[in-house]
Amino acid sequence: MTKDVIALTTRMPDPLTVLAGLLAGGPDKLVGTTGEDAVVQLCDEQGRPLVSIEAPLLVQVAGEAERLLGATAPPVPFWWTEARATTGVEEAELLAGTFAARIATLAGGSAWPPEAARSLAVVKTDGVSVAPTPAAAQPAVDALTDKVAVIIQDRPVIAMTAWLSDAFRAAANAELGLQIVTSPGATLSPAVRNSLSGWPSRWVVQDEKDGYYDGLSGAVLRWQSGMFATVESADATREDPRTPVAAAYQEVAETGERQLAISFRTVHPADERLVLGGALEAVWQELTGQAPAGWGTAEPANLPWSLRRLTDVAFDRAPEPTWLVVVGSPDRPGLATVRISRTKAGVEEDVTLAFGYGPGEELPLDALPRVAEVLATRHHLQSMLVQLRRARRDLAVPPRFEGPGVPLAFVLGAEEVREMPGDRARRTPLSEPPVQLGPRSRPALYYPLPGDPSDLSGWQDFERLMRHLKGA
């Protein structure tokens, strides 16, 4: 049985509809709130949560239910109401399913997954109790130690939902790692992949042969000393730990699918008239011929693309940083994560972006110099790296080896070129000279990397270039 159940409805669940859903446990079931009253909870007799329910979210971006759930949603706009059952309690899972079934019936729509929401009948939960605080204190967290918070997920795509975003934030504030445990058939959204870079946070994949392994590195894992940690081979040494790699992780099939990955940073002068998001929109337009479809502060991305609204959110949250996810239309898979922060240098936008392409689709590689020039001359580009990856068109990250990207180009912004001593930025060890972008008096520099996209030789050129620019 699933632990997360979602109602996708054409109408907003009004208070009476939500009340009918909450009565899925009977009229005497305790109800509580958390998260500044944004989360409603059905509780056991001791007041501990059996089911936690997020406030309904209006989704105005097409394709998000299909991308994240594999489900057919009502036409946009539609309402996304999410319930999470406490792990390991069968009655809690039944309760979440009945809640979603009632919401879908009364507000017009469907529930995901369909098998979890078959009954409208009251679920008997008398005498049922759940884990005490602190393990159940955070709705998304299933286990808590002095080292990590553990979350068990069984969705087809593990997305940066509001639940998961809160769990990342709570774990960081408590100086804990976050470990996400999934079945072998699950994939990660790039938004989650980009947030799992710091040890001991990791993606833990259940496996019949090896037990557990890291979905991003393939290292075989065991639960030890309060967290999932790597297993060392019997003949390992301190210098060579020889961590075994799961066989399932090494099952690689060539599909011909590719991704064009772009990461860049812009630094804008702090100004109350500043409009954010324009650099990302410009890249999207140049490479796809259209603007992004939508954005949000979590997944699903629920808001139509709007520079003004995005800017307002970032300014309202300042001086705290703002994290955003941006998506494209279903016919051209694209996803970006954006971190906006205020620093001494100004207002920085750190963007990680990828577009997916099938075997017969042409990549817009000829447009890359133009993309770089637009960023350098109009959007205060600091630096940009472009890579080509053998990876899935739909951008989902599988628990299999995909290999690193091959760098195609690096760009250094005009201010960074100006601050570099002498002609170091212009005289490089690469076979091809850099291309000047913008005015001759204050150019940015585009470095084409002549490595073969079919192998990893481009990284050698990139490393040589980085050492040269740093004066090593």
Tab-separated table of C-alpha atoms in Angstrom:
chain	number	residue	atom	x	y	z
A	1	MET	CA	0.000	0.000	0.000
A	2	THR	CA	1.113	3.519	-0.686
A	3	LYS	CA	1.972	6.036	1.996
A	4	ASP	CA	1.177	9.103	-0.124
A	5	VAL	CA	-2.266	9.583	-1.665
A	6	ILE	CA	-3.211	12.563	-3.850
A	7	ALA	CA	-6.596	13.853	-4.966
A	8	LEU	CA	-6.620	15.654	-8.355
A	9	THR	CA	-9.879	17.594	-8.652
A	10	THR	CA	-11.523	20.107	-10.965
A	11	ARG	CA	-12.893	22.142	-8.050
A	12	MET	CA	-11.218	23.408	-4.921
A	13	PRO	CA	-12.142	21.212	-1.957
A	14	ASP	CA	-14.325	23.559	0.108
A	15	PRO	CA	-14.506	23.327	3.924
A	16	LEU	CA	-17.453	20.901	3.863
A	17	THR	CA	-15.641	18.640	1.375
A	18	VAL	CA	-12.495	18.651	3.515
A	19	LEU	CA	-14.609	17.948	6.613
A	20	ALA	CA	-16.192	14.955	4.872
A	21	GLY	CA	-12.710	13.702	4.080
A	22	LEU	CA	-11.538	14.209	7.652
A	23	LEU	CA	-14.489	12.156	8.901
A	24	ALA	CA	-12.971	9.143	7.133
A	25	GLY	CA	-11.806	8.018	10.574
A	26	GLY	CA	-15.149	8.602	12.230
A	27	PRO	CA	-16.570	11.592	14.106
A	28	ASP	CA	-14.456	11.035	17.219
A	29	LYS	CA	-11.088	11.075	15.478
A	30	LEU	CA	-8.717	13.728	16.854
A	31	VAL	CA	-7.741	16.529	14.463
A	32	GLY	CA	-4.660	18.703	14.875
A	33	THR	CA	-2.627	21.183	12.844
A	34	THR	CA	1.039	21.904	12.249
A	35	GLY	CA	3.210	24.005	9.933
A	36	GLU	CA	1.510	27.284	10.867
A	37	ASP	CA	-1.859	25.542	10.340
A	38	ALA	CA	-0.983	24.663	6.703
A	39	VAL	CA	-1.082	20.927	7.526
A	40	VAL	CA	-4.119	19.193	9.064
A	41	GLN	CA	-3.583	15.895	10.867
A	42	LEU	CA	-5.822	12.986	11.843
A	43	CYS	CA	-4.371	11.669	15.082
A	44	ASP	CA	-4.421	8.606	17.312
A	45	GLU	CA	-5.764	8.603	20.865
A	46	GLN	CA	-2.508	10.130	22.154
A	47	GLY	CA	-2.657	12.977	19.623
A	48	ARG	CA	0.089	11.601	17.367
A	49	PRO	CA	-0.545	11.922	13.598
A	50	LEU	CA	-1.906	9.023	11.587
A	51	VAL	CA	-2.410	11.089	8.409
A	52	SER	CA	-1.066	14.548	7.539
A	53	ILE	CA	-2.894	16.560	4.882
A	54	GLU	CA	-1.478	19.533	2.974
A	55	ALA	CA	-3.630	22.489	2.006
A	56	PRO	CA	-5.028	22.118	-1.549
A	57	LEU	CA	-2.691	23.499	-4.244
A	58	LEU	CA	-3.977	25.090	-7.443
A	59	VAL	CA	-1.887	23.737	-10.360
A	60	GLN	CA	-1.934	25.959	-13.445
A	61	VAL	CA	0.871	24.214	-15.382
A	62	ALA	CA	0.042	21.441	-17.841
A	63	GLY	CA	1.856	18.114	-17.618
A	64	GLU	CA	2.898	18.145	-13.957
A	65	ALA	CA	0.657	15.260	-12.851
A	66	GLU	CA	1.836	13.222	-15.824
A	67	ARG	CA	5.510	14.037	-15.128
A	68	LEU	CA	5.467	13.331	-11.405
A	69	LEU	CA	2.749	10.680	-10.995
A	70	GLY	CA	2.188	9.147	-14.417
A	71	ALA	CA	-1.449	10.084	-13.847
A	72	THR	CA	-3.982	11.796	-16.093
A	73	ALA	CA	-5.127	14.966	-14.375
A	74	PRO	CA	-8.107	17.192	-15.123
A	75	PRO	CA	-7.424	20.061	-17.557
A	76	VAL	CA	-5.545	22.941	-15.959
A	77	PRO	CA	-6.219	24.582	-13.660
A	78	PHE	CA	-6.875	21.741	-11.211
A	79	TRP	CA	-6.453	21.198	-7.467
A	80	TRP	CA	-3.793	18.932	-5.955
A	81	THR	CA	-4.578	17.767	-2.392
A	82	GLU	CA	-1.966	15.533	-0.806
A	83	ALA	CA	-2.238	13.200	2.190
A	84	ARG	CA	0.672	11.308	3.760
A	85	ALA	CA	0.061	8.303	5.993
A	86	THR	CA	2.373	7.384	8.829
A	87	THR	CA	4.655	4.617	7.572
A	88	GLY	CA	4.037	1.051	8.725
A	89	VAL	CA	0.504	1.618	10.035
A	90	GLU	CA	-1.982	-0.134	7.747
A	91	GLU	CA	-4.962	1.741	9.167
A	92	ALA	CA	-3.229	5.059	8.475
A	93	GLU	CA	-2.734	4.087	4.837
A	94	LEU	CA	-6.395	3.076	4.541
A	95	LEU	CA	-7.380	6.349	6.184
A	96	ALA	CA	-5.333	8.397	3.673
A	97	GLY	CA	-6.917	6.492	0.784
A	98	THR	CA	-10.443	7.038	2.057
A	99	PHE	CA	-9.755	10.733	2.623
A	100	ALA	CA	-8.545	11.148	-0.983
A	101	ALA	CA	-11.451	9.091	-2.372
A	102	ARG	CA	-13.975	11.308	-0.610
A	103	ILE	CA	-12.264	14.500	-1.809
A	104	ALA	CA	-12.158	13.215	-5.414
A	105	THR	CA	-15.810	12.176	-5.310
A	106	LEU	CA	-17.133	15.436	-3.881
A	107	ALA	CA	-14.836	17.878	-5.752
A	108	GLY	CA	-14.891	16.062	-9.109
A	109	GLY	CA	-11.742	14.236	-10.120
A	110	SER	CA	-9.618	11.214	-9.334
A	111	ALA	CA	-7.159	9.935	-6.767
A	112	TRP	CA	-3.623	8.668	-7.185
A	113	PRO	CA	-2.829	5.835	-6.963
A	114	PRO	CA	-6.277	4.510	-7.906
A	115	GLU	CA	-5.934	1.305	-5.879
A	116	ALA	CA	-5.362	3.278	-2.674
A	117	ALA	CA	-8.658	5.154	-2.876
A	118	ARG	CA	-11.306	2.547	-3.566
A	119	SER	CA	-13.469	2.917	-0.465
A	120	LEU	CA	-15.510	5.769	1.002
A	121	ALA	CA	-16.312	3.847	4.186
A	122	VAL	CA	-15.137	4.905	7.631
A	123	VAL	CA	-11.825	3.299	8.580
A	124	LYS	CA	-11.756	1.678	12.019
A	125	THR	CA	-8.724	2.972	13.895
A	126	ASP	CA	-9.752	2.412	17.527
A	127	GLY	CA	-6.722	1.459	19.592
A	128	VAL	CA	-4.270	2.190	16.777
A	129	SER	CA	-1.211	4.165	17.860
A	130	VAL	CA	1.910	5.404	16.093
A	131	ALA	CA	5.507	6.196	16.917
A	132	PRO	CA	6.041	8.859	19.573
A	133	THR	CA	7.725	12.195	19.047
A	134	PRO	CA	10.290	13.006	17.697
A	135	ALA	CA	10.046	10.338	14.973
A	136	ALA	CA	6.553	11.463	14.009
A	137	ALA	CA	7.050	15.172	14.666
A	138	GLN	CA	7.895	16.035	11.036
A	139	PRO	CA	5.099	14.699	8.767
A	140	ALA	CA	7.487	13.627	5.990
A	141	VAL	CA	10.066	11.928	8.248
A	142	ASP	CA	9.732	8.204	8.996
A	143	ALA	CA	12.758	7.717	11.253
A	144	LEU	CA	15.089	10.051	13.089
A	145	THR	CA	18.536	9.433	14.586
A	146	ASP	CA	21.256	11.712	15.879
A	147	LYS	CA	22.831	11.614	12.385
A	148	VAL	CA	20.068	11.509	9.758
A	149	ALA	CA	16.367	11.878	9.060
A	150	VAL	CA	15.019	9.005	6.963
A	151	ILE	CA	12.109	9.307	4.539
A	152	ILE	CA	10.460	6.306	2.854
A	153	GLN	CA	8.895	7.144	-0.521
A	154	ASP	CA	7.097	4.934	-3.046
A	155	ARG	CA	6.163	7.400	-5.762
A	156	PRO	CA	7.255	6.797	-9.368
A	157	VAL	CA	9.153	10.105	-9.277
A	158	ILE	CA	10.545	11.427	-6.003
A	159	ALA	CA	9.863	15.144	-6.372
A	160	MET	CA	10.754	18.198	-4.310
A	161	THR	CA	7.275	18.418	-2.821
A	162	ALA	CA	6.381	20.834	-0.055
A	163	TRP	CA	6.710	17.858	2.336
A	164	LEU	CA	10.209	17.018	1.168
A	165	SER	CA	11.310	20.649	1.005
A	166	ASP	CA	10.270	21.098	4.640
A	167	ALA	CA	12.146	17.919	5.576
A	168	PHE	CA	15.338	19.145	3.851
A	169	ARG	CA	15.055	22.455	5.675
A	170	ALA	CA	14.363	20.841	9.066
A	171	ALA	CA	17.267	18.408	8.647
A	172	ALA	CA	19.637	21.228	7.678
A	173	ASN	CA	18.564	23.319	10.670
A	174	ALA	CA	19.190	20.337	12.948
A	175	GLU	CA	22.562	19.664	11.219
A	176	LEU	CA	21.377	16.233	10.095
A	177	GLY	CA	21.656	14.396	6.800
A	178	LEU	CA	18.542	13.379	4.859
A	179	GLN	CA	18.288	9.852	3.458
A	180	ILE	CA	15.460	8.957	1.061
A	181	VAL	CA	14.570	5.265	0.774
A	182	THR	CA	12.741	4.084	-2.359
A	183	SER	CA	11.864	0.971	-4.327
A	184	PRO	CA	14.123	0.039	-7.294
A	185	GLY	CA	11.534	1.301	-9.793
A	186	ALA	CA	11.541	4.891	-8.525
A	187	THR	CA	13.382	7.812	-10.107
A	188	LEU	CA	14.394	11.231	-8.785
A	189	SER	CA	13.366	14.610	-10.061
A	190	PRO	CA	16.479	16.671	-10.943
A	191	ALA	CA	15.322	19.109	-8.261
A	192	VAL	CA	15.849	16.408	-5.612
A	193	ARG	CA	19.046	15.130	-7.234
A	194	ASN	CA	20.620	18.566	-6.985
A	195	SER	CA	19.796	18.729	-3.252
A	196	LEU	CA	21.410	15.403	-2.254
A	197	SER	CA	25.030	16.419	-2.724
A	198	GLY	CA	26.128	16.626	0.906
A	199	TRP	CA	27.150	13.572	2.966
A	200	PRO	CA	25.501	11.803	4.774
A	201	SER	CA	22.428	12.695	2.690
A	202	ARG	CA	21.826	10.075	0.023
A	203	TRP	CA	19.304	8.181	-2.088
A	204	VAL	CA	18.868	4.665	-0.704
A	205	VAL	CA	17.451	2.105	-3.162
A	206	GLN	CA	16.041	-1.221	-1.993
A	207	ASP	CA	17.467	-4.163	-3.934
A	208	GLU	CA	16.694	-7.898	-3.854
A	209	LYS	CA	20.307	-8.984	-4.379
A	210	ASP	CA	22.394	-6.417	-2.494
A	211	GLY	CA	19.877	-5.206	0.077
A	212	TYR	CA	20.373	-1.463	-0.343
A	213	TYR	CA	22.555	0.703	-2.548
A	214	ASP	CA	23.142	4.382	-3.265
A	215	GLY	CA	21.069	5.320	-6.321
A	216	LEU	CA	23.562	7.993	-7.401
A	217	SER	CA	26.870	6.145	-6.907
A	218	GLY	CA	25.878	2.476	-6.824
A	219	ALA	CA	27.708	1.859	-3.517
A	220	VAL	CA	26.206	-1.006	-1.526
A	221	LEU	CA	24.785	0.247	1.786
A	222	ARG	CA	23.889	-1.147	5.193
A	223	TRP	CA	22.122	0.374	8.163
A	224	GLN	CA	24.911	0.945	10.662
A	225	SER	CA	25.579	3.409	13.472
A	226	GLY	CA	22.242	5.182	12.989
A	227	MET	CA	22.290	5.698	9.228
A	228	PHE	CA	22.713	4.022	5.833
A	229	ALA	CA	26.456	3.876	5.182
A	230	THR	CA	28.693	2.227	2.580
A	231	VAL	CA	29.861	-1.361	2.937
A	232	GLU	CA	33.586	-2.055	2.684
A	233	SER	CA	34.970	-5.131	0.956
A	234	ALA	CA	36.741	-7.737	3.058
A	235	ASP	CA	40.100	-6.826	1.486
A	236	ALA	CA	39.612	-3.056	1.828
A	237	THR	CA	42.360	-0.822	3.203
A	238	ARG	CA	42.314	2.730	4.499
A	239	GLU	CA	43.873	3.913	1.226
A	240	ASP	CA	41.571	1.764	-0.953
A	241	PRO	CA	38.171	1.119	0.707
A	242	ARG	CA	36.967	-0.840	-2.353
A	243	THR	CA	33.301	-0.205	-1.756
A	244	PRO	CA	31.272	-2.830	-3.664
A	245	VAL	CA	28.910	-1.549	-6.364
A	246	ALA	CA	25.422	-3.016	-6.730
A	247	ALA	CA	24.864	-5.150	-9.815
A	248	ALA	CA	21.532	-3.427	-10.522
A	249	TYR	CA	23.279	-0.046	-10.713
A	250	GLN	CA	25.562	-1.338	-13.469
A	251	GLU	CA	22.734	-2.527	-15.735
A	252	VAL	CA	23.114	0.157	-18.413
A	253	ALA	CA	21.250	0.191	-21.725
A	254	GLU	CA	22.073	2.574	-24.592
A	255	THR	CA	18.848	4.363	-25.589
A	256	GLY	CA	20.191	7.245	-27.661
A	257	GLU	CA	18.545	9.740	-25.314
A	258	ARG	CA	20.559	12.792	-24.315
A	259	GLN	CA	20.425	15.879	-22.145
A	260	LEU	CA	21.845	19.329	-22.707
A	261	ALA	CA	22.841	20.590	-19.257
A	262	ILE	CA	23.636	24.239	-18.553
A	263	SER	CA	24.690	25.758	-15.255
A	264	PHE	CA	25.305	29.471	-14.893
A	265	ARG	CA	25.479	32.273	-12.359
A	266	THR	CA	24.476	35.887	-12.787
A	267	VAL	CA	25.219	38.707	-10.335
A	268	HIS	CA	22.959	41.769	-10.561
A	269	PRO	CA	23.501	45.105	-8.851
A	270	ALA	CA	21.033	45.359	-5.969
A	271	ASP	CA	18.211	47.630	-7.128
A	272	GLU	CA	14.563	47.804	-6.145
A	273	ARG	CA	13.697	47.943	-9.870
A	274	LEU	CA	15.508	44.664	-10.576
A	275	VAL	CA	13.443	41.963	-12.307
A	276	LEU	CA	14.659	38.412	-11.721
A	277	GLY	CA	14.360	35.323	-13.904
A	278	GLY	CA	15.127	37.145	-17.157
A	279	ALA	CA	18.406	35.277	-17.725
A	280	LEU	CA	16.723	31.888	-17.474
A	281	GLU	CA	13.879	33.014	-19.716
A	282	ALA	CA	16.389	34.217	-22.323
A	283	VAL	CA	18.204	30.853	-22.359
A	284	TRP	CA	14.901	28.991	-22.642
A	285	GLN	CA	13.776	31.187	-25.548
A	286	GLU	CA	17.037	30.804	-27.446
A	287	LEU	CA	17.170	27.006	-27.104
A	288	THR	CA	13.488	26.049	-27.439
A	289	GLY	CA	11.779	29.030	-29.083
A	290	GLN	CA	9.422	29.474	-26.135
A	291	ALA	CA	9.412	30.703	-22.552
A	292	PRO	CA	9.232	28.349	-19.563
A	293	ALA	CA	5.763	26.975	-18.899
A	294	GLY	CA	5.648	27.351	-15.131
A	295	TRP	CA	7.438	27.655	-11.834
A	296	GLY	CA	6.960	27.187	-8.113
A	297	THR	CA	8.696	27.001	-4.755
A	298	ALA	CA	8.147	23.207	-4.737
A	299	GLU	CA	6.978	20.447	-7.066
A	300	PRO	CA	4.556	20.263	-8.744
A	301	ALA	CA	5.409	23.616	-10.336
A	302	ASN	CA	1.995	25.203	-10.038
A	303	LEU	CA	2.274	28.806	-11.280
A	304	PRO	CA	2.309	30.065	-14.891
A	305	TRP	CA	5.597	31.655	-15.872
A	306	SER	CA	5.793	35.269	-14.675
A	307	LEU	CA	8.945	37.323	-14.114
A	308	ARG	CA	7.110	39.848	-11.987
A	309	ARG	CA	5.526	37.305	-9.655
A	310	LEU	CA	8.792	35.389	-9.318
A	311	THR	CA	10.596	38.625	-8.441
A	312	ASP	CA	7.965	39.546	-5.849
A	313	VAL	CA	8.389	36.194	-4.083
A	314	ALA	CA	12.179	36.550	-3.979
A	315	PHE	CA	11.997	40.135	-2.677
A	316	ASP	CA	9.433	39.192	-0.026
A	317	ARG	CA	11.755	36.467	1.274
A	318	ALA	CA	14.928	38.576	1.235
A	319	PRO	CA	17.412	38.605	2.873
A	320	GLU	CA	16.731	34.844	3.110
A	321	PRO	CA	17.543	32.962	-0.104
A	322	THR	CA	14.779	31.715	-2.403
A	323	TRP	CA	14.781	28.297	-4.083
A	324	LEU	CA	12.622	27.773	-7.187
A	325	VAL	CA	11.852	25.040	-9.702
A	326	VAL	CA	11.015	25.961	-13.321
A	327	VAL	CA	9.552	23.582	-15.921
A	328	GLY	CA	8.901	23.587	-19.654
A	329	SER	CA	6.039	22.355	-21.784
A	330	PRO	CA	5.429	18.577	-22.033
A	331	ASP	CA	6.586	18.442	-25.678
A	332	ARG	CA	10.079	19.766	-24.803
A	333	PRO	CA	11.166	18.404	-21.415
A	334	GLY	CA	13.050	21.059	-19.515
A	335	LEU	CA	13.650	21.671	-15.812
A	336	ALA	CA	15.698	24.209	-13.909
A	337	THR	CA	16.395	24.882	-10.272
A	338	VAL	CA	17.164	28.469	-9.298
A	339	ARG	CA	18.652	29.775	-6.081
A	340	ILE	CA	18.349	33.529	-5.563
A	341	SER	CA	20.431	35.051	-2.782
A	342	ARG	CA	21.556	38.458	-1.610
A	343	THR	CA	25.333	38.767	-1.196
A	344	LYS	CA	27.880	41.536	-0.887
A	345	ALA	CA	28.310	41.417	-4.671
A	346	GLY	CA	24.600	42.015	-5.314
A	347	VAL	CA	21.714	39.696	-6.109
A	348	GLU	CA	22.926	36.319	-7.360
A	349	GLU	CA	20.992	33.781	-9.413
A	350	ASP	CA	22.469	30.262	-9.514
A	351	VAL	CA	20.754	28.210	-12.211
A	352	THR	CA	21.026	24.518	-13.054
A	353	LEU	CA	19.089	23.702	-16.233
A	354	ALA	CA	18.616	20.641	-18.447
A	355	PHE	CA	16.670	19.844	-21.620
A	356	GLY	CA	15.949	16.286	-22.777
A	357	TYR	CA	16.193	14.963	-26.348
A	358	GLY	CA	15.212	11.651	-27.951
A	359	PRO	CA	17.327	9.605	-30.395
A	360	GLY	CA	16.063	11.414	-33.504
A	361	GLU	CA	15.937	14.947	-32.095
A	362	GLU	CA	18.562	17.522	-33.004
A	363	LEU	CA	20.270	19.427	-30.212
A	364	PRO	CA	20.532	23.232	-30.638
A	365	LEU	CA	24.316	23.294	-30.218
A	366	ASP	CA	24.751	26.069	-32.801
A	367	ALA	CA	22.751	28.370	-30.516
A	368	LEU	CA	25.156	28.089	-27.579
A	369	PRO	CA	27.408	31.062	-28.510
A	370	ARG	CA	24.308	33.215	-28.958
A	371	VAL	CA	22.972	32.097	-25.565
A	372	ALA	CA	26.274	33.036	-23.964
A	373	GLU	CA	26.318	36.460	-25.609
A	374	VAL	CA	22.772	37.256	-24.489
A	375	LEU	CA	23.647	36.361	-20.896
A	376	ALA	CA	26.956	38.238	-20.986
A	377	THR	CA	25.623	41.439	-22.516
A	378	ARG	CA	22.167	41.698	-20.926
A	379	HIS	CA	22.113	39.700	-17.702
A	380	HIS	CA	25.429	40.228	-15.848
A	381	LEU	CA	26.754	36.726	-16.461
A	382	GLN	CA	29.541	35.608	-14.145
A	383	SER	CA	30.206	32.139	-15.587
A	384	MET	CA	28.517	29.326	-17.503
A	385	LEU	CA	29.282	25.651	-18.188
A	386	VAL	CA	27.537	23.607	-20.905
A	387	GLN	CA	27.575	19.797	-20.891
A	388	LEU	CA	26.166	16.983	-23.017
A	389	ARG	CA	24.968	13.891	-21.147
A	390	ARG	CA	23.778	10.435	-22.104
A	391	ALA	CA	20.659	10.512	-19.979
A	392	ARG	CA	16.895	10.205	-20.134
A	393	ARG	CA	14.797	12.508	-22.282
A	394	ASP	CA	12.202	12.925	-19.523
A	395	LEU	CA	14.998	14.206	-17.210
A	396	ALA	CA	14.112	11.736	-14.422
A	397	VAL	CA	17.187	10.356	-12.642
A	398	PRO	CA	17.193	6.516	-12.518
A	399	PRO	CA	19.073	4.382	-9.934
A	400	ARG	CA	21.453	3.325	-12.713
A	401	PHE	CA	24.808	4.528	-13.993
A	402	GLU	CA	24.369	7.313	-16.550
A	403	GLY	CA	27.889	8.679	-16.577
A	404	PRO	CA	29.120	12.241	-16.273
A	405	GLY	CA	28.428	14.910	-18.826
A	406	VAL	CA	31.001	15.958	-21.410
A	407	PRO	CA	31.786	19.707	-21.278
A	408	LEU	CA	31.092	21.518	-24.546
A	409	ALA	CA	31.811	25.124	-23.596
A	410	PHE	CA	32.754	27.419	-20.732
A	411	VAL	CA	32.005	31.130	-20.536
A	412	LEU	CA	33.637	33.758	-18.356
A	413	GLY	CA	31.713	36.976	-17.724
A	414	ALA	CA	33.060	40.396	-18.653
A	415	GLU	CA	33.751	41.465	-15.063
A	416	GLU	CA	35.703	38.267	-14.373
A	417	VAL	CA	37.736	38.756	-17.576
A	418	ARG	CA	38.510	42.354	-16.610
A	419	GLU	CA	39.739	41.363	-13.140
A	420	MET	CA	42.097	38.679	-14.461
A	421	PRO	CA	45.718	39.871	-14.683
A	422	GLY	CA	47.322	40.510	-18.062
A	423	ASP	CA	46.148	38.455	-21.019
A	424	ARG	CA	45.634	35.297	-19.001
A	425	ALA	CA	41.957	35.016	-19.927
A	426	ARG	CA	42.692	35.386	-23.665
A	427	ARG	CA	45.819	33.220	-23.892
A	428	THR	CA	44.852	29.660	-22.976
A	429	PRO	CA	46.392	26.196	-23.429
A	430	LEU	CA	43.446	25.095	-25.594
A	431	SER	CA	43.798	24.494	-29.312
A	432	GLU	CA	40.983	26.940	-30.095
A	433	PRO	CA	41.169	30.571	-28.915
A	434	PRO	CA	38.251	31.999	-26.935
A	435	VAL	CA	35.511	33.892	-28.741
A	436	GLN	CA	34.893	37.473	-27.626
A	437	LEU	CA	31.322	38.332	-26.687
A	438	GLY	CA	30.002	41.856	-26.347
A	439	PRO	CA	31.925	45.114	-26.750
A	440	ARG	CA	35.639	44.922	-27.524
A	441	SER	CA	36.402	47.278	-24.637
A	442	ARG	CA	34.785	44.952	-22.072
A	443	PRO	CA	34.257	41.481	-23.567
A	444	ALA	CA	33.131	38.231	-22.049
A	445	LEU	CA	34.937	35.136	-23.348
A	446	TYR	CA	33.426	31.920	-24.753
A	447	TYR	CA	35.773	28.920	-24.606
A	448	PRO	CA	34.743	26.082	-26.961
A	449	LEU	CA	36.010	22.798	-25.576
A	450	PRO	CA	37.204	20.562	-28.421
A	451	GLY	CA	36.734	17.294	-26.554
A	452	ASP	CA	34.887	14.498	-28.352
A	453	PRO	CA	31.295	14.367	-27.043
A	454	SER	CA	31.444	10.557	-27.311
A	455	ASP	CA	34.129	10.271	-24.609
A	456	LEU	CA	35.428	12.125	-21.559
A	457	SER	CA	38.407	13.900	-23.127
A	458	GLY	CA	36.577	17.207	-22.835
A	459	TRP	CA	37.123	17.121	-19.066
A	460	GLN	CA	40.868	17.121	-19.588
A	461	ASP	CA	40.575	20.315	-21.635
A	462	PHE	CA	38.239	21.831	-19.053
A	463	GLU	CA	40.601	21.033	-16.168
A	464	ARG	CA	43.566	22.497	-18.080
A	465	LEU	CA	41.533	25.647	-18.731
A	466	MET	CA	40.511	26.000	-15.074
A	467	ARG	CA	44.078	25.570	-13.841
A	468	HIS	CA	45.261	28.193	-16.334
A	469	LEU	CA	42.572	30.736	-15.381
A	470	LYS	CA	43.370	30.268	-11.691
A	471	GLY	CA	47.059	30.847	-12.381
A	472	ALA	CA	48.072	27.330	-11.315
